[in-house]
Amino acid sequence: MRQRSLFMLTAVLTTGALTLTACGSRDDNAGGGSEGGGGTTVVIGVDAPLTGDLSALGLGIKNSVDLAAKQANKDKVVDGVTFKVEALDDQAQPSSGQQNATKFVADKQVMGVVGPLNSSVAESMQKVFDDAKLAQVSPANTSPTLSQGPDWNGGTKARPYKSYFRTATTDAIQGPFAAQYLFNDAKKKKVFLIDDKKTYGAGLAGTFKAEFTKLGGTIAGTDHVDPETKDFSSVVTKIKASKADAVYYGGEYPAAGPLSKQIKKAGAKIPLVGGDGIYSADFIKLSGKEGEGDLATSVGAPLDTLPSAKEFVANYKAEGYKEAFEAYGGYSYDAAWSIIEAVKKVAEDNDGKLPTDARAKVIEALQSVSFDGVTGKVSFDEFGDTTNKQLTVYQYKGGAWAPVKSGTLG
């Protein structure tokens, strides 16, 4: 049974309020800081799509980080520090993400950033953060390249950026996990493979294909789609003619939902299967009743099955956020707490003060962070990847996503 006293963290600083340094600013009117007669404000940045097609996931990320900061302030986890959240909208666009990264770097109060959602956006941000020695912890990126380098699948793993971490497991595990479930459990032997050509989608489809064919499965056909186009009649015709048992889609729910609906309406009564990018309530809305039976893998175990997540779920509800925490809420909360824990460690090691090189020290502290979080054990390996490799297969049935199998890669 995993239990973390999430909101009653001990080992808080006893050496008094943090003093003003070049990396933190004095804010006598800021939240919990003002209650103690002043304090230091530390900003946790959030980069995610807060508007547009993927905003359901992005807003869940933002709200969950906000909840973490509120709990840290309420429990005075770091004496004299008030955590504040600054969220910027990247609209799932790499160029916007890079601009946001530059803004976060320029704000000396920012000690770490949670995000982004999209692996392609992360690619545009990593160097900006690394050059500035500013920690980045993504709750959702799954492209192995981000942490293990472009040759990760060729036997040469090399971490490109020391400042990059993530609480979500990678497609090196997620794609094969889906392949094993489809082939061994669902008994699907012939799959039509589609991706959206983006970093996340293409990478996920590639790892799925490698494992599925290794197991003895057949790829009935392959194609790419433009996720901005919602008419998939051309690829649907190919799918129907292929006599495939299932469709595997590497991409996200804005395109996956309509694609699923169109496949079924064309007469191909086969499931669409995807990764965490389609595991959203919005997929159910977009695919409609035709989507019943579709499958999605997502990182971790279902939150409602984890004793460690009960407080998070209850507190999220109590805060009255308008949007659901969605697929990455727990991972965003844990990502924020990893930054909070790192800030605490840096201050403790410096007599209760944030040093002038606090950002670099936060990165060092993150590497050795270890605690029981909402999603299970939170710690990072030598690549900055989560050590939690748990995954779950969900099925759309009865108007909602229901877990059908949880585990690790066989």
mmCIF file of C-alpha atoms in Angstrom:
data_model
loop_
_atom_site.group_PDB
_atom_site.id
_atom_site.type_symbol
_atom_site.label_atom_id
_atom_site.label_comp_id
_atom_site.label_asym_id
_atom_site.label_seq_id
_atom_site.Cartn_x
_atom_site.Cartn_y
_atom_site.Cartn_z
ATOM 1 C CA MET A 1 0.000 0.000 0.000
ATOM 2 C CA ARG A 2 1.581 3.273 -1.121
ATOM 3 C CA GLN A 3 0.975 6.096 1.265
ATOM 4 C CA ARG A 4 2.456 9.511 1.309
ATOM 5 C CA SER A 5 1.492 12.149 3.780
ATOM 6 C CA LEU A 6 0.999 14.390 0.779
ATOM 7 C CA PHE A 7 -0.266 17.336 2.635
ATOM 8 C CA MET A 8 1.531 16.915 5.922
ATOM 9 C CA LEU A 9 5.129 16.817 4.750
ATOM 10 C CA THR A 10 7.632 16.846 7.554
ATOM 11 C CA ALA A 11 11.225 17.955 7.590
ATOM 12 C CA VAL A 12 10.223 21.521 6.849
ATOM 13 C CA LEU A 13 12.800 24.193 7.343
ATOM 14 C CA THR A 14 13.265 25.398 10.873
ATOM 15 C CA THR A 15 15.928 27.951 10.191
ATOM 16 C CA GLY A 16 13.539 30.762 9.469
ATOM 17 C CA ALA A 17 12.317 32.531 6.394
ATOM 18 C CA LEU A 18 14.403 32.396 3.274
ATOM 19 C CA THR A 19 16.272 35.591 2.638
ATOM 20 C CA LEU A 20 16.257 37.597 -0.536
ATOM 21 C CA THR A 21 18.719 36.406 -3.163
ATOM 22 C CA ALA A 22 19.290 36.977 -6.828
ATOM 23 C CA CYS A 23 16.983 34.044 -7.574
ATOM 24 C CA GLY A 24 14.025 34.890 -5.383
ATOM 25 C CA SER A 25 12.240 38.108 -4.631
ATOM 26 C CA ARG A 26 10.911 39.527 -1.424
ATOM 27 C CA ASP A 27 7.132 39.709 -1.510
ATOM 28 C CA ASP A 28 5.539 41.019 1.655
ATOM 29 C CA ASN A 29 2.042 40.705 0.206
ATOM 30 C CA ALA A 30 2.226 37.239 -1.284
ATOM 31 C CA GLY A 31 -0.131 34.570 0.032
ATOM 32 C CA GLY A 32 1.264 32.531 2.904
ATOM 33 C CA GLY A 33 4.409 34.654 2.941
ATOM 34 C CA SER A 34 2.545 37.686 4.176
ATOM 35 C CA GLU A 35 1.075 35.663 7.048
ATOM 36 C CA GLY A 36 4.528 35.279 8.492
ATOM 37 C CA GLY A 37 5.423 38.932 8.005
ATOM 38 C CA GLY A 38 6.924 38.526 4.546
ATOM 39 C CA GLY A 39 8.791 35.824 2.709
ATOM 40 C CA THR A 40 10.217 34.640 -0.552
ATOM 41 C CA THR A 41 8.078 33.869 -3.574
ATOM 42 C CA VAL A 42 9.131 30.907 -5.673
ATOM 43 C CA VAL A 43 7.336 30.506 -8.985
ATOM 44 C CA ILE A 44 6.543 27.146 -10.544
ATOM 45 C CA GLY A 45 5.905 27.659 -14.232
ATOM 46 C CA VAL A 46 3.372 25.653 -16.218
ATOM 47 C CA ASP A 47 3.511 25.282 -19.980
ATOM 48 C CA ALA A 48 0.576 23.505 -21.614
ATOM 49 C CA PRO A 49 -2.136 24.007 -24.245
ATOM 50 C CA LEU A 50 -4.649 26.091 -22.295
ATOM 51 C CA THR A 51 -6.702 26.888 -25.394
ATOM 52 C CA GLY A 52 -7.419 24.949 -28.563
ATOM 53 C CA ASP A 53 -8.185 21.291 -29.273
ATOM 54 C CA LEU A 54 -5.950 19.873 -26.525
ATOM 55 C CA SER A 55 -6.961 22.319 -23.804
ATOM 56 C CA ALA A 56 -8.853 19.657 -21.820
ATOM 57 C CA LEU A 57 -5.536 17.993 -21.043
ATOM 58 C CA GLY A 58 -3.668 21.272 -20.605
ATOM 59 C CA LEU A 59 -6.118 22.744 -18.125
ATOM 60 C CA GLY A 60 -5.993 19.545 -16.097
ATOM 61 C CA ILE A 61 -2.226 19.953 -15.915
ATOM 62 C CA LYS A 62 -2.460 23.613 -14.842
ATOM 63 C CA ASN A 63 -5.079 22.967 -12.163
ATOM 64 C CA SER A 64 -3.157 20.052 -10.676
ATOM 65 C CA VAL A 65 0.032 22.122 -10.346
ATOM 66 C CA ASP A 66 -2.025 24.903 -8.789
ATOM 67 C CA LEU A 67 -3.370 22.425 -6.237
ATOM 68 C CA ALA A 68 0.152 21.282 -5.353
ATOM 69 C CA ALA A 69 1.296 24.855 -4.765
ATOM 70 C CA LYS A 70 -1.752 25.601 -2.607
ATOM 71 C CA GLN A 71 -1.143 22.518 -0.476
ATOM 72 C CA ALA A 72 2.548 23.357 -0.067
ATOM 73 C CA ASN A 73 1.658 26.882 1.046
ATOM 74 C CA LYS A 74 -1.099 25.693 3.366
ATOM 75 C CA ASP A 75 1.217 23.250 5.122
ATOM 76 C CA LYS A 76 4.202 25.650 5.069
ATOM 77 C CA VAL A 77 6.356 22.919 3.572
ATOM 78 C CA VAL A 78 9.222 25.337 3.077
ATOM 79 C CA ASP A 79 9.249 27.853 5.893
ATOM 80 C CA GLY A 80 9.252 31.414 4.599
ATOM 81 C CA VAL A 81 8.490 30.421 1.002
ATOM 82 C CA THR A 82 5.259 31.008 -0.870
ATOM 83 C CA PHE A 83 4.881 28.985 -4.036
ATOM 84 C CA LYS A 84 3.125 30.697 -6.893
ATOM 85 C CA VAL A 85 2.059 29.230 -10.228
ATOM 86 C CA GLU A 86 2.526 31.032 -13.540
ATOM 87 C CA ALA A 87 0.835 29.246 -16.452
ATOM 88 C CA LEU A 88 1.530 30.017 -20.116
ATOM 89 C CA ASP A 89 -0.410 28.727 -23.106
ATOM 90 C CA ASP A 90 1.597 26.961 -25.822
ATOM 91 C CA GLN A 91 -1.468 25.974 -27.903
ATOM 92 C CA ALA A 92 0.398 22.699 -28.600
ATOM 93 C CA GLN A 93 2.742 24.631 -30.908
ATOM 94 C CA PRO A 94 6.544 24.263 -30.656
ATOM 95 C CA SER A 95 7.155 27.917 -31.529
ATOM 96 C CA SER A 96 4.873 29.087 -28.716
ATOM 97 C CA GLY A 97 6.517 26.676 -26.313
ATOM 98 C CA GLN A 98 9.948 28.059 -27.119
ATOM 99 C CA GLN A 99 8.735 31.628 -26.553
ATOM 100 C CA ASN A 100 7.204 30.573 -23.234
ATOM 101 C CA ALA A 101 10.468 28.916 -22.191
ATOM 102 C CA THR A 102 12.287 32.187 -22.836
ATOM 103 C CA LYS A 103 9.737 34.051 -20.683
ATOM 104 C CA PHE A 104 10.158 31.613 -17.818
ATOM 105 C CA VAL A 105 13.934 31.907 -17.981
ATOM 106 C CA ALA A 106 13.700 35.697 -17.794
ATOM 107 C CA ASP A 107 11.640 35.531 -14.576
ATOM 108 C CA LYS A 108 14.216 34.982 -11.829
ATOM 109 C CA GLN A 109 11.522 33.789 -9.417
ATOM 110 C CA VAL A 110 10.906 30.684 -11.537
ATOM 111 C CA MET A 111 12.697 27.689 -10.004
ATOM 112 C CA GLY A 112 11.153 24.983 -12.186
ATOM 113 C CA VAL A 113 8.601 24.438 -14.935
ATOM 114 C CA VAL A 114 5.977 21.700 -15.235
ATOM 115 C CA GLY A 115 5.223 20.791 -18.844
ATOM 116 C CA PRO A 116 4.721 20.648 -21.683
ATOM 117 C CA LEU A 117 2.055 18.203 -22.848
ATOM 118 C CA ASN A 118 3.448 17.559 -26.324
ATOM 119 C CA SER A 119 6.814 15.963 -27.064
ATOM 120 C CA SER A 120 7.232 18.154 -30.149
ATOM 121 C CA VAL A 121 6.817 21.242 -27.967
ATOM 122 C CA ALA A 122 9.328 19.885 -25.457
ATOM 123 C CA GLU A 123 11.925 19.557 -28.211
ATOM 124 C CA SER A 124 11.715 23.305 -28.797
ATOM 125 C CA MET A 125 12.074 24.152 -25.096
ATOM 126 C CA GLN A 126 14.792 21.853 -23.791
ATOM 127 C CA LYS A 127 17.873 23.801 -24.872
ATOM 128 C CA VAL A 128 16.422 27.109 -23.698
ATOM 129 C CA PHE A 129 15.886 25.689 -20.218
ATOM 130 C CA ASP A 130 19.171 23.801 -20.116
ATOM 131 C CA ASP A 131 21.226 26.841 -21.124
ATOM 132 C CA ALA A 132 19.635 28.743 -18.232
ATOM 133 C CA LYS A 133 20.002 25.831 -15.775
ATOM 134 C CA LEU A 134 16.219 25.847 -15.224
ATOM 135 C CA ALA A 135 14.543 22.540 -14.381
ATOM 136 C CA GLN A 136 11.750 21.185 -16.552
ATOM 137 C CA VAL A 137 9.537 18.297 -15.398
ATOM 138 C CA SER A 138 6.984 17.034 -17.903
ATOM 139 C CA PRO A 139 3.958 15.075 -16.712
ATOM 140 C CA ALA A 140 3.072 13.918 -20.214
ATOM 141 C CA ASN A 141 5.947 13.724 -22.719
ATOM 142 C CA THR A 142 6.499 10.147 -23.883
ATOM 143 C CA SER A 143 9.048 10.425 -26.730
ATOM 144 C CA PRO A 144 12.190 8.499 -25.634
ATOM 145 C CA THR A 145 14.399 10.850 -27.688
ATOM 146 C CA LEU A 146 13.835 13.686 -25.218
ATOM 147 C CA SER A 147 15.719 11.940 -22.445
ATOM 148 C CA GLN A 148 17.785 9.241 -24.155
ATOM 149 C CA GLY A 149 18.850 10.947 -27.376
ATOM 150 C CA PRO A 150 18.090 10.306 -31.066
ATOM 151 C CA ASP A 151 19.876 6.932 -31.127
ATOM 152 C CA TRP A 152 18.077 5.467 -28.104
ATOM 153 C CA ASN A 153 16.640 2.625 -30.173
ATOM 154 C CA GLY A 154 19.987 1.800 -31.780
ATOM 155 C CA GLY A 155 21.736 0.840 -28.591
ATOM 156 C CA THR A 156 23.266 4.248 -27.829
ATOM 157 C CA LYS A 157 21.442 6.068 -25.060
ATOM 158 C CA ALA A 158 22.750 9.504 -24.124
ATOM 159 C CA ARG A 159 20.945 12.118 -22.077
ATOM 160 C CA PRO A 160 20.843 15.359 -24.100
ATOM 161 C CA TYR A 161 19.837 17.743 -21.293
ATOM 162 C CA LYS A 162 20.446 17.419 -17.564
ATOM 163 C CA SER A 163 17.626 19.860 -16.802
ATOM 164 C CA TYR A 164 14.912 17.649 -18.324
ATOM 165 C CA PHE A 165 12.853 15.224 -16.224
ATOM 166 C CA ARG A 166 9.467 13.568 -16.573
ATOM 167 C CA THR A 167 6.939 11.756 -14.391
ATOM 168 C CA ALA A 168 5.316 9.930 -17.346
ATOM 169 C CA THR A 169 6.833 6.761 -18.736
ATOM 170 C CA THR A 170 7.958 6.650 -22.378
ATOM 171 C CA ASP A 171 6.744 5.220 -25.664
ATOM 172 C CA ALA A 172 9.637 2.768 -25.536
ATOM 173 C CA ILE A 173 7.361 1.037 -23.022
ATOM 174 C CA GLN A 174 3.874 2.268 -23.952
ATOM 175 C CA GLY A 175 3.890 1.154 -27.601
ATOM 176 C CA PRO A 176 5.067 -2.402 -26.855
ATOM 177 C CA PHE A 177 2.661 -2.644 -23.895
ATOM 178 C CA ALA A 178 -0.257 -1.916 -26.237
ATOM 179 C CA ALA A 179 1.078 -4.404 -28.785
ATOM 180 C CA GLN A 180 1.330 -7.139 -26.182
ATOM 181 C CA TYR A 181 -2.197 -6.500 -24.966
ATOM 182 C CA LEU A 182 -3.673 -6.482 -28.465
ATOM 183 C CA PHE A 183 -1.863 -9.621 -29.590
ATOM 184 C CA ASN A 184 -1.943 -11.706 -26.409
ATOM 185 C CA ASP A 185 -5.109 -10.563 -24.631
ATOM 186 C CA ALA A 186 -7.405 -9.113 -27.285
ATOM 187 C CA LYS A 187 -6.244 -11.710 -29.860
ATOM 188 C CA LYS A 188 -5.896 -9.126 -32.626
ATOM 189 C CA LYS A 189 -3.461 -10.409 -35.243
ATOM 190 C CA LYS A 190 -3.880 -7.931 -38.104
ATOM 191 C CA VAL A 191 -3.608 -4.193 -37.445
ATOM 192 C CA PHE A 192 -3.810 -1.143 -39.709
ATOM 193 C CA LEU A 193 -1.258 1.436 -38.501
ATOM 194 C CA ILE A 194 -1.804 5.202 -38.724
ATOM 195 C CA ASP A 195 0.037 8.197 -37.290
ATOM 196 C CA ASP A 196 -0.154 11.984 -37.523
ATOM 197 C CA LYS A 197 3.549 12.468 -38.433
ATOM 198 C CA LYS A 198 4.207 14.381 -35.200
ATOM 199 C CA THR A 199 6.958 13.490 -32.742
ATOM 200 C CA TYR A 200 4.620 11.789 -30.301
ATOM 201 C CA GLY A 201 2.361 10.013 -32.778
ATOM 202 C CA ALA A 202 5.031 8.732 -35.149
ATOM 203 C CA GLY A 203 7.252 7.575 -32.304
ATOM 204 C CA LEU A 204 4.445 5.737 -30.551
ATOM 205 C CA ALA A 205 3.318 4.027 -33.760
ATOM 206 C CA GLY A 206 6.899 2.974 -34.450
ATOM 207 C CA THR A 207 7.405 1.267 -31.088
ATOM 208 C CA PHE A 208 4.004 -0.413 -31.360
ATOM 209 C CA LYS A 209 4.801 -1.782 -34.822
ATOM 210 C CA ALA A 210 8.174 -3.197 -33.780
ATOM 211 C CA GLU A 211 6.694 -5.170 -30.894
ATOM 212 C CA PHE A 212 3.521 -6.248 -32.702
ATOM 213 C CA THR A 213 5.418 -7.751 -35.640
ATOM 214 C CA LYS A 214 7.947 -9.309 -33.255
ATOM 215 C CA LEU A 215 5.064 -11.116 -31.568
ATOM 216 C CA GLY A 216 3.882 -12.451 -34.931
ATOM 217 C CA GLY A 217 1.243 -9.878 -35.764
ATOM 218 C CA THR A 218 0.656 -8.535 -39.265
ATOM 219 C CA ILE A 219 0.549 -4.871 -40.246
ATOM 220 C CA ALA A 220 -2.344 -4.810 -42.733
ATOM 221 C CA GLY A 221 -1.430 -1.354 -43.996
ATOM 222 C CA THR A 222 0.041 1.977 -42.959
ATOM 223 C CA ASP A 223 -0.917 5.587 -43.555
ATOM 224 C CA HIS A 224 -0.521 9.096 -42.204
ATOM 225 C CA VAL A 225 -3.189 11.693 -41.516
ATOM 226 C CA ASP A 226 -3.240 15.440 -41.084
ATOM 227 C CA PRO A 227 -4.769 15.961 -37.619
ATOM 228 C CA GLU A 228 -6.097 19.339 -38.728
ATOM 229 C CA THR A 229 -8.299 17.637 -41.325
ATOM 230 C CA LYS A 230 -11.387 15.955 -39.949
ATOM 231 C CA ASP A 231 -12.384 14.156 -43.165
ATOM 232 C CA PHE A 232 -10.640 10.794 -43.104
ATOM 233 C CA SER A 233 -12.630 9.115 -45.890
ATOM 234 C CA SER A 234 -9.536 8.243 -47.913
ATOM 235 C CA VAL A 235 -7.768 6.343 -45.122
ATOM 236 C CA VAL A 236 -11.057 4.825 -43.942
ATOM 237 C CA THR A 237 -11.496 3.246 -47.373
ATOM 238 C CA LYS A 238 -8.036 1.682 -47.075
ATOM 239 C CA ILE A 239 -8.749 0.400 -43.587
ATOM 240 C CA LYS A 240 -11.991 -1.262 -44.652
ATOM 241 C CA ALA A 241 -10.326 -2.918 -47.646
ATOM 242 C CA SER A 242 -7.431 -4.224 -45.520
ATOM 243 C CA LYS A 243 -9.680 -6.519 -43.445
ATOM 244 C CA ALA A 244 -7.719 -5.485 -40.343
ATOM 245 C CA ASP A 245 -8.791 -6.645 -36.856
ATOM 246 C CA ALA A 246 -7.999 -3.247 -35.348
ATOM 247 C CA VAL A 247 -6.586 0.191 -36.103
ATOM 248 C CA TYR A 248 -3.652 1.532 -34.119
ATOM 249 C CA TYR A 249 -3.450 5.326 -34.150
ATOM 250 C CA GLY A 250 -0.376 7.270 -33.089
ATOM 251 C CA GLY A 251 -1.712 10.706 -32.270
ATOM 252 C CA GLU A 252 -4.163 12.599 -30.099
ATOM 253 C CA TYR A 253 -7.905 12.677 -29.493
ATOM 254 C CA PRO A 254 -8.931 15.657 -31.672
ATOM 255 C CA ALA A 255 -8.275 13.527 -34.773
ATOM 256 C CA ALA A 256 -8.681 10.079 -33.212
ATOM 257 C CA GLY A 257 -12.295 10.668 -32.166
ATOM 258 C CA PRO A 258 -13.611 11.635 -35.622
ATOM 259 C CA LEU A 259 -11.441 8.935 -37.230
ATOM 260 C CA SER A 260 -12.990 6.257 -35.019
ATOM 261 C CA LYS A 261 -16.496 7.463 -35.766
ATOM 262 C CA GLN A 262 -15.879 7.457 -39.515
ATOM 263 C CA ILE A 263 -14.322 3.968 -39.475
ATOM 264 C CA LYS A 264 -17.409 2.468 -37.846
ATOM 265 C CA LYS A 265 -19.860 4.396 -39.993
ATOM 266 C CA ALA A 266 -18.090 3.026 -43.048
ATOM 267 C CA GLY A 267 -18.909 -0.482 -41.863
ATOM 268 C CA ALA A 268 -15.586 -1.540 -40.347
ATOM 269 C CA LYS A 269 -16.668 -2.630 -36.883
ATOM 270 C CA ILE A 270 -13.165 -2.798 -35.440
ATOM 271 C CA PRO A 271 -11.633 -1.005 -32.455
ATOM 272 C CA LEU A 272 -9.393 2.016 -32.746
ATOM 273 C CA VAL A 273 -6.500 1.735 -30.309
ATOM 274 C CA GLY A 274 -4.192 4.534 -29.227
ATOM 275 C CA GLY A 275 -1.931 5.820 -26.491
ATOM 276 C CA ASP A 276 -2.331 8.333 -23.691
ATOM 277 C CA GLY A 277 -2.937 11.038 -26.287
ATOM 278 C CA ILE A 278 -6.462 9.708 -26.855
ATOM 279 C CA TYR A 279 -7.186 8.851 -23.227
ATOM 280 C CA SER A 280 -9.493 11.785 -22.582
ATOM 281 C CA ALA A 281 -13.182 12.388 -21.990
ATOM 282 C CA ASP A 282 -13.066 14.486 -25.154
ATOM 283 C CA PHE A 283 -12.292 11.382 -27.224
ATOM 284 C CA ILE A 284 -15.570 9.913 -26.004
ATOM 285 C CA LYS A 285 -17.418 13.082 -27.008
ATOM 286 C CA LEU A 286 -15.800 13.171 -30.445
ATOM 287 C CA SER A 287 -16.149 9.481 -31.287
ATOM 288 C CA GLY A 288 -19.700 9.255 -29.995
ATOM 289 C CA LYS A 289 -21.493 5.948 -29.568
ATOM 290 C CA GLU A 290 -19.456 4.566 -32.470
ATOM 291 C CA GLY A 291 -16.347 4.699 -30.283
ATOM 292 C CA GLU A 292 -17.648 2.105 -27.823
ATOM 293 C CA GLY A 293 -15.090 -0.678 -27.594
ATOM 294 C CA ASP A 294 -12.093 1.464 -28.516
ATOM 295 C CA LEU A 295 -8.942 1.112 -26.423
ATOM 296 C CA ALA A 296 -6.276 3.440 -25.041
ATOM 297 C CA THR A 297 -3.147 2.924 -23.005
ATOM 298 C CA SER A 298 -2.126 5.517 -20.460
ATOM 299 C CA VAL A 299 0.708 6.020 -18.034
ATOM 300 C CA GLY A 300 0.415 4.649 -14.521
ATOM 301 C CA ALA A 301 -2.384 2.859 -12.719
ATOM 302 C CA PRO A 302 -5.936 4.281 -12.525
ATOM 303 C CA LEU A 303 -5.873 6.969 -9.854
ATOM 304 C CA ASP A 304 -9.057 5.713 -8.215
ATOM 305 C CA THR A 305 -7.323 2.395 -7.474
ATOM 306 C CA LEU A 306 -4.373 3.980 -5.657
ATOM 307 C CA PRO A 307 -4.760 4.711 -1.939
ATOM 308 C CA SER A 308 -2.103 7.390 -2.404
ATOM 309 C CA ALA A 309 -4.371 9.290 -4.802
ATOM 310 C CA LYS A 310 -7.487 9.548 -2.641
ATOM 311 C CA GLU A 311 -6.453 12.831 -1.015
ATOM 312 C CA PHE A 312 -5.511 14.311 -4.386
ATOM 313 C CA VAL A 313 -8.887 13.437 -5.904
ATOM 314 C CA ALA A 314 -10.771 14.746 -2.864
ATOM 315 C CA ASN A 315 -8.784 17.979 -2.669
ATOM 316 C CA TYR A 316 -9.043 18.610 -6.401
ATOM 317 C CA LYS A 317 -12.812 18.303 -6.123
ATOM 318 C CA ALA A 318 -12.892 20.513 -3.040
ATOM 319 C CA GLU A 319 -11.031 23.301 -4.847
ATOM 320 C CA GLY A 320 -13.899 23.456 -7.360
ATOM 321 C CA TYR A 321 -11.859 23.478 -10.551
ATOM 322 C CA LYS A 322 -14.146 23.723 -13.574
ATOM 323 C CA GLU A 323 -12.100 21.249 -15.605
ATOM 324 C CA ALA A 324 -11.310 17.590 -14.848
ATOM 325 C CA PHE A 325 -7.733 16.667 -13.952
ATOM 326 C CA GLU A 326 -7.791 14.327 -16.951
ATOM 327 C CA ALA A 327 -5.049 11.820 -17.843
ATOM 328 C CA TYR A 328 -2.092 13.810 -16.505
ATOM 329 C CA GLY A 329 -3.465 15.394 -13.333
ATOM 330 C CA GLY A 330 -1.720 13.072 -10.904
ATOM 331 C CA TYR A 331 1.528 13.242 -12.876
ATOM 332 C CA SER A 332 1.357 17.039 -12.942
ATOM 333 C CA TYR A 333 0.762 17.164 -9.207
ATOM 334 C CA ASP A 334 3.726 14.863 -8.620
ATOM 335 C CA ALA A 335 5.865 16.877 -11.054
ATOM 336 C CA ALA A 336 5.104 20.045 -9.097
ATOM 337 C CA TRP A 337 5.877 18.308 -5.821
ATOM 338 C CA SER A 338 9.206 17.102 -7.170
ATOM 339 C CA ILE A 339 10.130 20.749 -7.773
ATOM 340 C CA ILE A 340 8.841 21.729 -4.333
ATOM 341 C CA GLU A 341 10.875 18.946 -2.711
ATOM 342 C CA ALA A 342 13.963 20.033 -4.650
ATOM 343 C CA VAL A 343 13.560 23.667 -3.588
ATOM 344 C CA LYS A 344 13.214 22.514 0.014
ATOM 345 C CA LYS A 345 16.401 20.444 -0.227
ATOM 346 C CA VAL A 346 18.364 23.316 -1.783
ATOM 347 C CA ALA A 347 17.306 25.684 0.999
ATOM 348 C CA GLU A 348 18.007 23.141 3.745
ATOM 349 C CA ASP A 349 21.514 22.617 2.398
ATOM 350 C CA ASN A 350 22.156 26.364 2.458
ATOM 351 C CA ASP A 351 21.122 27.311 6.001
ATOM 352 C CA GLY A 352 17.536 28.075 5.022
ATOM 353 C CA LYS A 353 18.447 30.369 2.154
ATOM 354 C CA LEU A 354 18.188 29.985 -1.608
ATOM 355 C CA PRO A 355 21.709 30.442 -3.005
ATOM 356 C CA THR A 356 22.509 32.579 -6.030
ATOM 357 C CA ASP A 357 22.825 29.426 -8.134
ATOM 358 C CA ALA A 358 19.529 28.011 -6.845
ATOM 359 C CA ARG A 359 18.306 26.960 -10.287
ATOM 360 C CA ALA A 360 21.304 24.730 -10.932
ATOM 361 C CA LYS A 361 21.051 23.339 -7.412
ATOM 362 C CA VAL A 362 17.348 22.517 -7.965
ATOM 363 C CA ILE A 363 18.325 20.407 -10.991
ATOM 364 C CA GLU A 364 20.873 18.536 -8.852
ATOM 365 C CA ALA A 365 18.297 18.004 -6.108
ATOM 366 C CA LEU A 366 15.687 16.736 -8.570
ATOM 367 C CA GLN A 367 18.020 13.957 -9.656
ATOM 368 C CA SER A 368 17.886 12.465 -6.170
ATOM 369 C CA VAL A 369 14.244 13.258 -5.330
ATOM 370 C CA SER A 370 12.372 10.258 -3.951
ATOM 371 C CA PHE A 371 8.926 10.235 -2.357
ATOM 372 C CA ASP A 372 5.619 8.410 -2.461
ATOM 373 C CA GLY A 373 3.373 10.506 -4.669
ATOM 374 C CA VAL A 374 -0.137 10.455 -6.016
ATOM 375 C CA THR A 375 0.872 8.154 -8.868
ATOM 376 C CA GLY A 376 3.208 5.927 -6.865
ATOM 377 C CA LYS A 377 6.920 6.219 -6.235
ATOM 378 C CA VAL A 378 8.344 9.448 -7.633
ATOM 379 C CA SER A 379 12.028 9.292 -8.534
ATOM 380 C CA PHE A 380 14.156 9.670 -11.645
ATOM 381 C CA ASP A 381 16.749 7.451 -13.311
ATOM 382 C CA GLU A 382 20.039 8.485 -14.918
ATOM 383 C CA PHE A 383 18.172 9.861 -17.954
ATOM 384 C CA GLY A 384 15.692 11.926 -15.945
ATOM 385 C CA ASP A 385 12.958 9.411 -16.742
ATOM 386 C CA THR A 386 10.513 8.241 -14.114
ATOM 387 C CA THR A 387 11.331 4.982 -12.399
ATOM 388 C CA ASN A 388 7.579 4.201 -12.341
ATOM 389 C CA LYS A 389 6.941 2.056 -15.443
ATOM 390 C CA GLN A 390 3.303 1.189 -14.697
ATOM 391 C CA LEU A 391 0.786 1.354 -17.562
ATOM 392 C CA THR A 392 -2.944 0.699 -17.975
ATOM 393 C CA VAL A 393 -5.169 -0.335 -20.863
ATOM 394 C CA TYR A 394 -8.569 1.364 -20.856
ATOM 395 C CA GLN A 395 -11.669 0.542 -22.888
ATOM 396 C CA TYR A 396 -14.428 2.943 -23.841
ATOM 397 C CA LYS A 397 -17.581 1.266 -22.596
ATOM 398 C CA GLY A 398 -20.782 2.434 -21.005
ATOM 399 C CA GLY A 399 -20.011 6.012 -21.984
ATOM 400 C CA ALA A 400 -16.693 6.220 -20.120
ATOM 401 C CA TRP A 401 -13.143 4.878 -20.013
ATOM 402 C CA ALA A 402 -12.853 1.746 -17.881
ATOM 403 C CA PRO A 403 -9.555 0.060 -16.935
ATOM 404 C CA VAL A 404 -9.180 -3.463 -18.288
ATOM 405 C CA LYS A 405 -5.549 -4.266 -17.500
ATOM 406 C CA SER A 406 -2.732 -2.656 -15.522
ATOM 407 C CA GLY A 407 0.872 -3.757 -15.324
ATOM 408 C CA THR A 408 4.355 -3.331 -16.710
ATOM 409 C CA LEU A 409 5.901 -4.376 -19.981
ATOM 410 C CA GLY A 410 6.226 -8.158 -20.241
#
